[in-house]
Structures are given as structure tokens and as C-alpha cells.
PDB file of C-alpha atoms in Angstrom:
ATOM      1  CA  UNK A   1     -17.535 -14.879  12.359  1.00 73.00           C
ATOM      2  CA  UNK A   2     -20.988 -13.436  11.643  1.00 76.00           C
ATOM      3  CA  UNK A   3     -20.819 -10.842   8.946  1.00 80.00           C
ATOM      4  CA  UNK A   4     -21.676  -7.724  11.880  1.00 86.00           C
ATOM      5  CA  UNK A   5     -18.614  -9.180  13.312  1.00 90.00           C
ATOM      6  CA  UNK A   6     -16.776  -7.857   9.871  1.00 92.00           C
ATOM      7  CA  UNK A   7     -18.956  -4.803  10.077  1.00 95.00           C
ATOM      8  CA  UNK A   8     -18.033  -4.206  13.529  1.00 96.00           C
ATOM      9  CA  UNK A   9     -14.061  -4.472  12.809  1.00 97.00           C
ATOM     10  CA  UNK A  10     -14.877  -2.312  10.083  1.00 97.00           C
ATOM     11  CA  UNK A  11     -16.141   0.200  11.454  1.00 97.00           C
ATOM     12  CA  UNK A  12     -14.012   0.199  14.559  1.00 97.00           C
ATOM     13  CA  UNK A  13     -10.411   0.691  12.336  1.00 98.00           C
ATOM     14  CA  UNK A  14     -12.226   3.167   9.789  1.00 98.00           C
ATOM     15  CA  UNK A  15     -13.220   5.249  12.605  1.00 97.00           C
ATOM     16  CA  UNK A  16      -9.596   5.151  14.298  1.00 98.00           C
ATOM     17  CA  UNK A  17      -8.724   6.488  10.687  1.00 97.00           C
ATOM     18  CA  UNK A  18     -10.943   8.683  10.492  1.00 97.00           C
ATOM     19  CA  UNK A  19     -10.102  10.420  14.179  1.00 97.00           C
ATOM     20  CA  UNK A  20      -6.501   9.393  13.949  1.00 97.00           C
ATOM     21  CA  UNK A  21      -6.082   7.930  17.055  1.00 96.00           C
ATOM     22  CA  UNK A  22      -4.464   4.706  17.549  1.00 97.00           C
ATOM     23  CA  UNK A  23      -6.387   1.895  18.531  1.00 98.00           C
ATOM     24  CA  UNK A  24      -4.978  -1.765  19.904  1.00 97.00           C
ATOM     25  CA  UNK A  25      -4.984  -4.280  17.757  1.00 97.00           C
ATOM     26  CA  UNK A  26      -7.965  -6.628  16.530  1.00 97.00           C
ATOM     27  CA  UNK A  27      -6.733  -9.638  17.570  1.00 97.00           C
ATOM     28  CA  UNK A  28      -5.952  -7.850  21.172  1.00 95.00           C
ATOM     29  CA  UNK A  29      -9.206  -6.370  21.639  1.00 89.00           C
ATOM     30  CA  UNK A  30     -12.273  -7.917  18.914  1.00 93.00           C
ATOM     31  CA  UNK A  31     -11.394 -10.955  17.964  1.00 95.00           C
ATOM     32  CA  UNK A  32      -7.739 -13.109  19.090  1.00 96.00           C
ATOM     33  CA  UNK A  33      -8.553 -15.987  16.455  1.00 96.00           C
ATOM     34  CA  UNK A  34      -8.625 -13.058  13.287  1.00 96.00           C
ATOM     35  CA  UNK A  35      -7.725 -15.494  10.393  1.00 96.00           C
ATOM     36  CA  UNK A  36      -5.929 -14.623   7.256  1.00 96.00           C
ATOM     37  CA  UNK A  37      -9.088 -15.479   5.082  1.00 96.00           C
ATOM     38  CA  UNK A  38     -11.459 -13.881   7.522  1.00 97.00           C
ATOM     39  CA  UNK A  39      -8.990 -10.023   7.705  1.00 97.00           C
ATOM     40  CA  UNK A  40      -9.439  -9.976   4.109  1.00 97.00           C
ATOM     41  CA  UNK A  41     -13.239 -10.282   4.497  1.00 97.00           C
ATOM     42  CA  UNK A  42     -12.672  -6.883   7.374  1.00 98.00           C
ATOM     43  CA  UNK A  43     -10.861  -5.562   4.932  1.00 98.00           C
ATOM     44  CA  UNK A  44     -13.590  -5.602   1.542  1.00 97.00           C
ATOM     45  CA  UNK A  45     -15.701  -4.371   4.523  1.00 97.00           C
ATOM     46  CA  UNK A  46     -14.094  -1.177   5.060  1.00 98.00           C
ATOM     47  CA  UNK A  47     -13.746  -0.759   0.821  1.00 98.00           C
ATOM     48  CA  UNK A  48     -17.650  -1.637   0.332  1.00 97.00           C
ATOM     49  CA  UNK A  49     -17.984   1.315   2.769  1.00 96.00           C
ATOM     50  CA  UNK A  50     -16.080   3.692   1.251  1.00 98.00           C
ATOM     51  CA  UNK A  51     -17.419   2.947  -1.688  1.00 98.00           C
ATOM     52  CA  UNK A  52     -20.259   3.646  -0.503  1.00 97.00           C
ATOM     53  CA  UNK A  53     -19.242   7.046   0.130  1.00 96.00           C
ATOM     54  CA  UNK A  54     -17.746   7.756  -3.142  1.00 98.00           C
ATOM     55  CA  UNK A  55     -15.143   7.230  -2.835  1.00 98.00           C
ATOM     56  CA  UNK A  56     -12.486   6.130  -5.942  1.00 98.00           C
ATOM     57  CA  UNK A  57     -10.336   2.970  -5.996  1.00 98.00           C
ATOM     58  CA  UNK A  58      -7.124   4.062  -8.080  1.00 98.00           C
ATOM     59  CA  UNK A  59      -5.952  -0.078  -7.771  1.00 98.00           C
ATOM     60  CA  UNK A  60      -4.316  -2.552  -5.025  1.00 98.00           C
ATOM     61  CA  UNK A  61      -1.615  -2.123  -3.346  1.00 98.00           C
ATOM     62  CA  UNK A  62       1.147  -4.359  -2.185  1.00 98.00           C
ATOM     63  CA  UNK A  63       2.849  -4.689   1.289  1.00 96.00           C
ATOM     64  CA  UNK A  64       5.363  -7.117   2.162  1.00 95.00           C
ATOM     65  CA  UNK A  65       6.996  -7.592  -0.395  1.00 96.00           C
ATOM     66  CA  UNK A  66      10.573  -7.932   0.493  1.00 90.00           C
ATOM     67  CA  UNK A  67      12.071 -11.851   1.100  1.00 85.00           C
ATOM     68  CA  UNK A  68      13.562 -11.078   4.448  1.00 80.00           C
ATOM     69  CA  UNK A  69      10.492  -9.307   5.686  1.00 80.00           C
ATOM     70  CA  UNK A  70       8.383 -12.217   4.387  1.00 81.00           C
ATOM     71  CA  UNK A  71      10.875 -14.710   6.133  1.00 84.00           C
ATOM     72  CA  UNK A  72      10.772 -12.453   9.812  1.00 79.00           C
ATOM     73  CA  UNK A  73       6.737 -12.922   9.557  1.00 80.00           C
ATOM     74  CA  UNK A  74       6.958 -16.274   8.691  1.00 85.00           C
ATOM     75  CA  UNK A  75       4.411 -16.019   5.274  1.00 88.00           C
ATOM     76  CA  UNK A  76       4.880 -17.300   1.751  1.00 88.00           C
ATOM     77  CA  UNK A  77       3.099 -14.092  -0.509  1.00 93.00           C
ATOM     78  CA  UNK A  78       2.674 -10.477   0.594  1.00 96.00           C
ATOM     79  CA  UNK A  79      -0.603  -9.194   1.746  1.00 97.00           C
ATOM     80  CA  UNK A  80      -2.681  -6.525  -0.778  1.00 98.00           C
ATOM     81  CA  UNK A  81      -4.763  -3.300  -0.062  1.00 98.00           C
ATOM     82  CA  UNK A  82      -6.190  -0.124  -1.652  1.00 98.00           C
ATOM     83  CA  UNK A  83      -5.321   2.739  -2.518  1.00 98.00           C
ATOM     84  CA  UNK A  84      -8.228   5.617  -2.553  1.00 98.00           C
ATOM     85  CA  UNK A  85      -8.592   8.429  -4.104  1.00 98.00           C
ATOM     86  CA  UNK A  86      -8.575  10.685  -1.087  1.00 98.00           C
ATOM     87  CA  UNK A  87      -5.356   9.302  -0.449  1.00 98.00           C
ATOM     88  CA  UNK A  88      -4.138  10.988  -3.641  1.00 98.00           C
ATOM     89  CA  UNK A  89      -1.274  13.920  -2.806  1.00 98.00           C
ATOM     90  CA  UNK A  90       0.097  15.505  -6.005  1.00 98.00           C
ATOM     91  CA  UNK A  91       3.710  15.378  -6.995  1.00 98.00           C
ATOM     92  CA  UNK A  92       5.825  18.484  -4.495  1.00 98.00           C
ATOM     93  CA  UNK A  93       2.683  18.859  -2.292  1.00 98.00           C
ATOM     94  CA  UNK A  94       2.164  18.632   1.559  1.00 98.00           C
ATOM     95  CA  UNK A  95       1.051  15.905   3.546  1.00 98.00           C
ATOM     96  CA  UNK A  96      -0.945  17.086   6.900  1.00 97.00           C
ATOM     97  CA  UNK A  97       0.829  15.309   9.895  1.00 96.00           C
ATOM     98  CA  UNK A  98      -3.212  16.104  11.304  1.00 95.00           C
ATOM     99  CA  UNK A  99      -4.574  13.966   8.866  1.00 96.00           C
ATOM    100  CA  UNK A 100      -2.229  10.885  10.244  1.00 97.00           C
ATOM    101  CA  UNK A 101      -1.572   8.565  13.053  1.00 97.00           C
ATOM    102  CA  UNK A 102       2.433   7.834  12.986  1.00 97.00           C
ATOM    103  CA  UNK A 103       3.510   8.079   9.452  1.00 97.00           C
ATOM    104  CA  UNK A 104       6.205   6.519   7.681  1.00 97.00           C
ATOM    105  CA  UNK A 105       7.392   6.754   4.318  1.00 98.00           C
ATOM    106  CA  UNK A 106       8.895   4.184   1.855  1.00 97.00           C
ATOM    107  CA  UNK A 107      10.014   4.686  -2.318  1.00 98.00           C
ATOM    108  CA  UNK A 108       8.133   2.369  -4.368  1.00 97.00           C
ATOM    109  CA  UNK A 109       7.323   2.090  -8.109  1.00 97.00           C
ATOM    110  CA  UNK A 110       4.048   1.692  -9.693  1.00 98.00           C
ATOM    111  CA  UNK A 111       2.513  -0.169 -12.817  1.00 98.00           C
ATOM    112  CA  UNK A 112       0.106   1.274 -14.822  1.00 98.00           C
ATOM    113  CA  UNK A 113      -2.061  -1.375 -16.338  1.00 98.00           C
ATOM    114  CA  UNK A 114      -2.872  -1.391 -20.225  1.00 98.00           C
ATOM    115  CA  UNK A 115      -5.008  -3.946 -19.668  1.00 98.00           C
ATOM    116  CA  UNK A 116      -6.851  -6.284 -17.386  1.00 98.00           C
ATOM    117  CA  UNK A 117      -4.518  -9.241 -16.080  1.00 97.00           C
ATOM    118  CA  UNK A 118      -6.803 -11.977 -14.246  1.00 97.00           C
ATOM    119  CA  UNK A 119      -4.951 -14.969 -12.998  1.00 96.00           C
ATOM    120  CA  UNK A 120      -3.864 -17.472 -11.588  1.00 97.00           C
ATOM    121  CA  UNK A 121      -0.652 -18.578 -13.744  1.00 97.00           C
ATOM    122  CA  UNK A 122       0.405 -14.813 -14.095  1.00 98.00           C
ATOM    123  CA  UNK A 123       4.300 -15.005 -14.600  1.00 98.00           C
ATOM    124  CA  UNK A 124       6.238 -11.282 -14.770  1.00 97.00           C
ATOM    125  CA  UNK A 125       6.937 -11.573 -17.957  1.00 97.00           C
ATOM    126  CA  UNK A 126       3.361 -10.924 -18.742  1.00 98.00           C
ATOM    127  CA  UNK A 127       2.776  -8.430 -16.363  1.00 98.00           C
ATOM    128  CA  UNK A 128       5.121  -6.904 -18.409  1.00 98.00           C
ATOM    129  CA  UNK A 129       3.294  -7.176 -21.317  1.00 98.00           C
ATOM    130  CA  UNK A 130       0.331  -5.924 -20.645  1.00 98.00           C
ATOM    131  CA  UNK A 131       2.023  -3.144 -18.725  1.00 98.00           C
ATOM    132  CA  UNK A 132       1.287   1.122 -19.928  1.00 98.00           C
ATOM    133  CA  UNK A 133       4.005   2.866 -17.912  1.00 97.00           C
ATOM    134  CA  UNK A 134       5.978   2.511 -14.813  1.00 97.00           C
ATOM    135  CA  UNK A 135       6.319   5.854 -12.354  1.00 96.00           C
ATOM    136  CA  UNK A 136       8.267   6.922  -9.323  1.00 97.00           C
ATOM    137  CA  UNK A 137       5.800   6.218  -5.760  1.00 98.00           C
ATOM    138  CA  UNK A 138       6.095   7.794  -2.705  1.00 98.00           C
ATOM    139  CA  UNK A 139       3.916   5.623  -0.175  1.00 98.00           C
ATOM    140  CA  UNK A 140       2.805   6.754   3.325  1.00 98.00           C
ATOM    141  CA  UNK A 141       2.033   4.599   5.491  1.00 97.00           C
ATOM    142  CA  UNK A 142       0.141   4.441   8.295  1.00 98.00           C
ATOM    143  CA  UNK A 143      -1.619   1.709  10.514  1.00 97.00           C
ATOM    144  CA  UNK A 144      -4.353   3.134  12.609  1.00 97.00           C
ATOM    145  CA  UNK A 145      -2.418  -0.058  15.668  1.00 97.00           C
ATOM    146  CA  UNK A 146      -0.980   1.555  19.086  1.00 97.00           C
ATOM    147  CA  UNK A 147       2.485   1.612  18.150  1.00 94.00           C
ATOM    148  CA  UNK A 148       2.254   0.440  14.853  1.00 94.00           C
ATOM    149  CA  UNK A 149       2.760  -2.818  16.585  1.00 93.00           C
ATOM    150  CA  UNK A 150       0.703  -5.685  15.220  1.00 94.00           C
ATOM    151  CA  UNK A 151      -0.001  -9.526  13.535  1.00 94.00           C
ATOM    152  CA  UNK A 152      -0.599 -10.574  10.009  1.00 95.00           C
ATOM    153  CA  UNK A 153      -4.240 -10.431  10.469  1.00 97.00           C
ATOM    154  CA  UNK A 154      -4.743  -7.372  12.023  1.00 97.00           C
ATOM    155  CA  UNK A 155      -2.682  -5.429   9.120  1.00 97.00           C
ATOM    156  CA  UNK A 156      -4.853  -7.049   6.534  1.00 98.00           C
ATOM    157  CA  UNK A 157      -7.492  -5.750   8.253  1.00 98.00           C
ATOM    158  CA  UNK A 158      -6.773  -2.424   8.403  1.00 98.00           C
ATOM    159  CA  UNK A 159      -6.089  -1.751   4.675  1.00 98.00           C
ATOM    160  CA  UNK A 160      -2.620  -3.278   4.657  1.00 98.00           C
ATOM    161  CA  UNK A 161      -1.972  -0.112   6.340  1.00 97.00           C
ATOM    162  CA  UNK A 162      -2.741   2.071   3.652  1.00 98.00           C
ATOM    163  CA  UNK A 163      -2.811   6.224   3.886  1.00 98.00           C
ATOM    164  CA  UNK A 164      -1.471   8.706   1.680  1.00 98.00           C
ATOM    165  CA  UNK A 165       0.062   8.406  -1.943  1.00 98.00           C
ATOM    166  CA  UNK A 166       2.395  11.060  -3.789  1.00 98.00           C
ATOM    167  CA  UNK A 167       2.550   9.340  -7.353  1.00 98.00           C
ATOM    168  CA  UNK A 168       5.582  11.072 -10.189  1.00 97.00           C
ATOM    169  CA  UNK A 169       4.507  12.641 -13.175  1.00 93.00           C
ATOM    170  CA  UNK A 170       7.003  11.167 -15.159  1.00 91.00           C
ATOM    171  CA  UNK A 171       5.344   8.126 -17.096  1.00 94.00           C
ATOM    172  CA  UNK A 172       7.856   5.475 -18.762  1.00 95.00           C
ATOM    173  CA  UNK A 173       7.099   2.498 -21.308  1.00 96.00           C
ATOM    174  CA  UNK A 174       8.416  -0.628 -19.066  1.00 95.00           C
ATOM    175  CA  UNK A 175       9.896  -1.959 -21.801  1.00 94.00           C
ATOM    176  CA  UNK A 176      12.707   0.930 -21.372  1.00 91.00           C
ATOM    177  CA  UNK A 177      13.838  -0.240 -18.050  1.00 91.00           C
ATOM    178  CA  UNK A 178      15.484  -2.877 -16.449  1.00 95.00           C
ATOM    179  CA  UNK A 179      13.508  -2.828 -13.404  1.00 96.00           C
ATOM    180  CA  UNK A 180      14.744  -4.996 -10.778  1.00 96.00           C
ATOM    181  CA  UNK A 181      18.454  -2.639 -11.487  1.00 96.00           C
ATOM    182  CA  UNK A 182      16.435   0.593 -11.006  1.00 96.00           C
ATOM    183  CA  UNK A 183      18.111   2.016  -8.039  1.00 97.00           C
ATOM    184  CA  UNK A 184      16.538   4.279  -5.627  1.00 97.00           C
ATOM    185  CA  UNK A 185      17.213   7.378  -2.678  1.00 98.00           C
ATOM    186  CA  UNK A 186      15.117   8.032  -0.104  1.00 98.00           C
ATOM    187  CA  UNK A 187      16.110  11.683   1.218  1.00 98.00           C
ATOM    188  CA  UNK A 188      14.733  13.484   4.067  1.00 98.00           C
ATOM    189  CA  UNK A 189      15.522  16.985   4.129  1.00 98.00           C
ATOM    190  CA  UNK A 190      18.373  16.491   2.357  1.00 98.00           C
ATOM    191  CA  UNK A 191      19.694  13.269   3.858  1.00 98.00           C
ATOM    192  CA  UNK A 192      20.054  10.195   2.595  1.00 98.00           C
ATOM    193  CA  UNK A 193      18.344   8.026   5.304  1.00 98.00           C
ATOM    194  CA  UNK A 194      17.787   4.994   2.689  1.00 97.00           C
ATOM    195  CA  UNK A 195      18.172   3.385  -0.478  1.00 97.00           C
ATOM    196  CA  UNK A 196      17.111   0.116  -2.943  1.00 96.00           C
ATOM    197  CA  UNK A 197      16.782  -1.079  -6.039  1.00 97.00           C
ATOM    198  CA  UNK A 198      13.991  -2.392  -7.775  1.00 96.00           C
ATOM    199  CA  UNK A 199      15.180  -6.426  -6.815  1.00 97.00           C
ATOM    200  CA  UNK A 200      14.292  -5.450  -3.747  1.00 96.00           C
ATOM    201  CA  UNK A 201      10.773  -5.975  -3.702  1.00 97.00           C
ATOM    202  CA  UNK A 202      10.342 -10.027  -5.063  1.00 96.00           C
ATOM    203  CA  UNK A 203      13.404 -10.099  -6.739  1.00 96.00           C
ATOM    204  CA  UNK A 204      11.267  -7.459  -9.924  1.00 97.00           C
ATOM    205  CA  UNK A 205       8.047  -5.488  -9.010  1.00 97.00           C
ATOM    206  CA  UNK A 206       6.578  -7.210 -12.174  1.00 98.00           C
ATOM    207  CA  UNK A 207       6.997 -10.167 -10.126  1.00 97.00           C
ATOM    208  CA  UNK A 208       4.367  -8.416  -7.420  1.00 97.00           C
ATOM    209  CA  UNK A 209       2.298  -7.477  -9.433  1.00 98.00           C
ATOM    210  CA  UNK A 210       1.689 -10.925 -10.746  1.00 98.00           C
ATOM    211  CA  UNK A 211       1.337 -12.324  -7.339  1.00 97.00           C
ATOM    212  CA  UNK A 212      -1.274  -9.940  -6.725  1.00 98.00           C
ATOM    213  CA  UNK A 213      -2.890 -11.191  -9.916  1.00 98.00           C
ATOM    214  CA  UNK A 214      -2.354 -14.742  -8.628  1.00 97.00           C
ATOM    215  CA  UNK A 215      -3.539 -13.450  -5.700  1.00 97.00           C
ATOM    216  CA  UNK A 216      -6.934 -12.271  -6.118  1.00 97.00           C
ATOM    217  CA  UNK A 217      -7.446 -14.737  -8.864  1.00 97.00           C
ATOM    218  CA  UNK A 218      -8.233 -16.368  -5.389  1.00 95.00           C
ATOM    219  CA  UNK A 219     -11.764 -14.895  -5.391  1.00 93.00           C
ATOM    220  CA  UNK A 220     -12.831 -13.907  -8.283  1.00 96.00           C
ATOM    221  CA  UNK A 221     -11.410 -11.090  -9.671  1.00 96.00           C
ATOM    222  CA  UNK A 222      -8.394  -9.668 -11.047  1.00 97.00           C
ATOM    223  CA  UNK A 223      -6.124  -7.213 -12.348  1.00 98.00           C
ATOM    224  CA  UNK A 224      -8.240  -4.070 -14.631  1.00 98.00           C
ATOM    225  CA  UNK A 225      -6.878  -1.885 -16.880  1.00 98.00           C
ATOM    226  CA  UNK A 226      -6.062   1.375 -15.716  1.00 98.00           C
ATOM    227  CA  UNK A 227      -5.469   0.100 -12.253  1.00 98.00           C
ATOM    228  CA  UNK A 228      -2.073   1.532 -10.850  1.00 98.00           C
ATOM    229  CA  UNK A 229      -0.377  -0.909  -8.843  1.00 98.00           C
ATOM    230  CA  UNK A 230       2.187   0.040  -5.738  1.00 98.00           C
ATOM    231  CA  UNK A 231       4.646  -2.864  -5.590  1.00 98.00           C
ATOM    232  CA  UNK A 232       5.784  -2.635  -2.550  1.00 97.00           C
ATOM    233  CA  UNK A 233       9.114  -0.704  -1.307  1.00 96.00           C
ATOM    234  CA  UNK A 234      12.251  -0.528  -2.705  1.00 96.00           C
ATOM    235  CA  UNK A 235      13.226   1.185   0.485  1.00 96.00           C
ATOM    236  CA  UNK A 236      12.749   0.739   4.034  1.00 94.00           C
ATOM    237  CA  UNK A 237      10.176   2.399   5.726  1.00 95.00           C
ATOM    238  CA  UNK A 238      10.742   6.041   7.345  1.00 97.00           C
ATOM    239  CA  UNK A 239       9.422   7.606  10.299  1.00 97.00           C
ATOM    240  CA  UNK A 240       8.185  11.296   9.308  1.00 98.00           C
ATOM    241  CA  UNK A 241       8.531  14.437  11.416  1.00 97.00           C
ATOM    242  CA  UNK A 242       6.475  17.858  11.673  1.00 97.00           C
ATOM    243  CA  UNK A 243       9.153  19.672   8.809  1.00 98.00           C
ATOM    244  CA  UNK A 244      10.191  17.154   7.024  1.00 98.00           C
ATOM    245  CA  UNK A 245      11.139  17.694   3.364  1.00 98.00           C
ATOM    246  CA  UNK A 246      10.795  13.883   1.559  1.00 98.00           C
ATOM    247  CA  UNK A 247      12.288  13.177  -2.040  1.00 98.00           C
ATOM    248  CA  UNK A 248      12.578   9.723  -3.784  1.00 98.00           C
ATOM    249  CA  UNK A 249      15.363   9.735  -7.013  1.00 98.00           C
ATOM    250  CA  UNK A 250      14.943   7.130  -9.371  1.00 97.00           C
ATOM    251  CA  UNK A 251      17.131   5.716 -11.875  1.00 95.00           C
ATOM    252  CA  UNK A 252      16.122   7.772 -14.879  1.00 92.00           C
ATOM    253  CA  UNK A 253      12.801   7.930 -13.449  1.00 90.00           C
ATOM    254  CA  UNK A 254      13.218  11.687 -11.627  1.00 91.00           C
ATOM    255  CA  UNK A 255      11.753  12.611  -8.351  1.00 96.00           C
ATOM    256  CA  UNK A 256       8.928  12.499  -6.382  1.00 98.00           C
ATOM    257  CA  UNK A 257       8.724  14.878  -3.057  1.00 98.00           C
ATOM    258  CA  UNK A 258       6.521  16.655  -0.225  1.00 98.00           C
ATOM    259  CA  UNK A 259       6.806  18.396   2.163  1.00 98.00           C
ATOM    260  CA  UNK A 260       5.519  17.358   5.932  1.00 98.00           C
ATOM    261  CA  UNK A 261       2.888  20.153   7.252  1.00 97.00           C
ATOM    262  CA  UNK A 262       0.727  20.618  10.216  1.00 92.00           C
TER     263      UNK A 262
END
């Protein structure tokens, strides 16, 4: 695929995000045979464009991190994308429906890296040794595609459906917890909609960061000190509606919340 094609697909997806409109999948509208490798090159074009606009990367995020979801999609490893500074919502803040297309929310554990982490061969134990803090998070995912339907290359190209993130304010040391056993509930308007434990993320959230480091190593990149990494959903994703008050409660971590406004 020519570089101009990567740019064209990146522009197609960024325009959909900025104009808050859903579009047909890339594999339907622009390139039916888009591969995973090509999709990551499209994603990189999106990242480059946002960096050139003065946006800042907060850190990578992992997606499709449940074994059940991977089996369902016929894949051997998760996917990753990037969270940018404009996507951050303060804890207790507001997510505007007018800023997104068809958002869904899921509860996650985030890692703040205290040192660089360079693969290949990184293990979960190495991740924990180089993690400065862990903290609770709510990720609002928002595919730019019609009806939230996509193939694997489509979602990778679309920056893994990254949209908005609310981080908790409770920074904890990872050694304080057995992160695979940490439970989380996701409530909408006071009613628990989903619940899960850290083990839902590849058996342990640290495994998600290890896999990220090993995937990035293939293209000569690494997890960097100071990165805040979303490790993947502990809970399933729940559709958001106007007026929703969303709360994630994490054992020993405290709460994260936001309200959906117009």
C-alpha cells in the first residue's frame, strides 16, 4: 500500500472523529484487504497527525484483552492504541455526548511506569518491578464505525476505538495488591451493570503491559517511563446515554466517576 493510501485512511478516520459521525468500515469503503500490519501503519499516521497538531500522548492502551474476546475474534494477542491529552476527563467530571458518536464505558486498571520497559521477552513480574503506581480508570471507547461493527484491522486502524478516559486519584503501589484478584463494579445511576476482577485481563493486568512491551519491540519501540497504560477492560463495556451517572468501584482503589451531559 502506498504511503498516500495510509494518509487517506487516517484522514478518513480522524475526520469521522472530529466531525462526530459514524462511517463505513475501512474494509468496506476504502480497502477490503486491509491487513493487521497495514492497519497499524494507518494508526501511526493518525498518531503522527495528532502529535503534529500539538497533542501529547498520555500512554498506550490495550484492547481485546479477555481470552474469551480473543477466541471470539480468532486472534492470538490483544491490540493497542494511544490515549492523548485531549481525551482526559477529570474524576467526577463530565463526558459530553456531543463530543462522541456512540460511546461505551468499561472499568480498567491503569499502570504508571517508573522505568522504561523494552521487549522482547518481558514478563509480568518484570512489569510489576518497574511499575511506580497502579490506579483505577474508566475508559470510554467510541468506534468511528457504523453500529460499532468492525473487523480486527478496522479497529486497529481506528486507534483501537480510543476516545475518553477518566483516571482515579488514588495512586497505589502494585505490591499492595494481588491485582488479578482486585474486583471492580461498574454502576450506572446507582445500579450495578457489570462486575469483574483483574484476572479478566489476560489472567493478570501486568501480563497486558508485558505483552504491549513485546509487541512494541517488533517495531523498535518500548514502554516508556511515565507512560500511563490502560491494561484492558475488567468489565464488559456498557452503552452510555444522556444523564447517566457512571461509577466504577475498585477493591482497595476507591472510586472513579463521571456524568454524561449533552
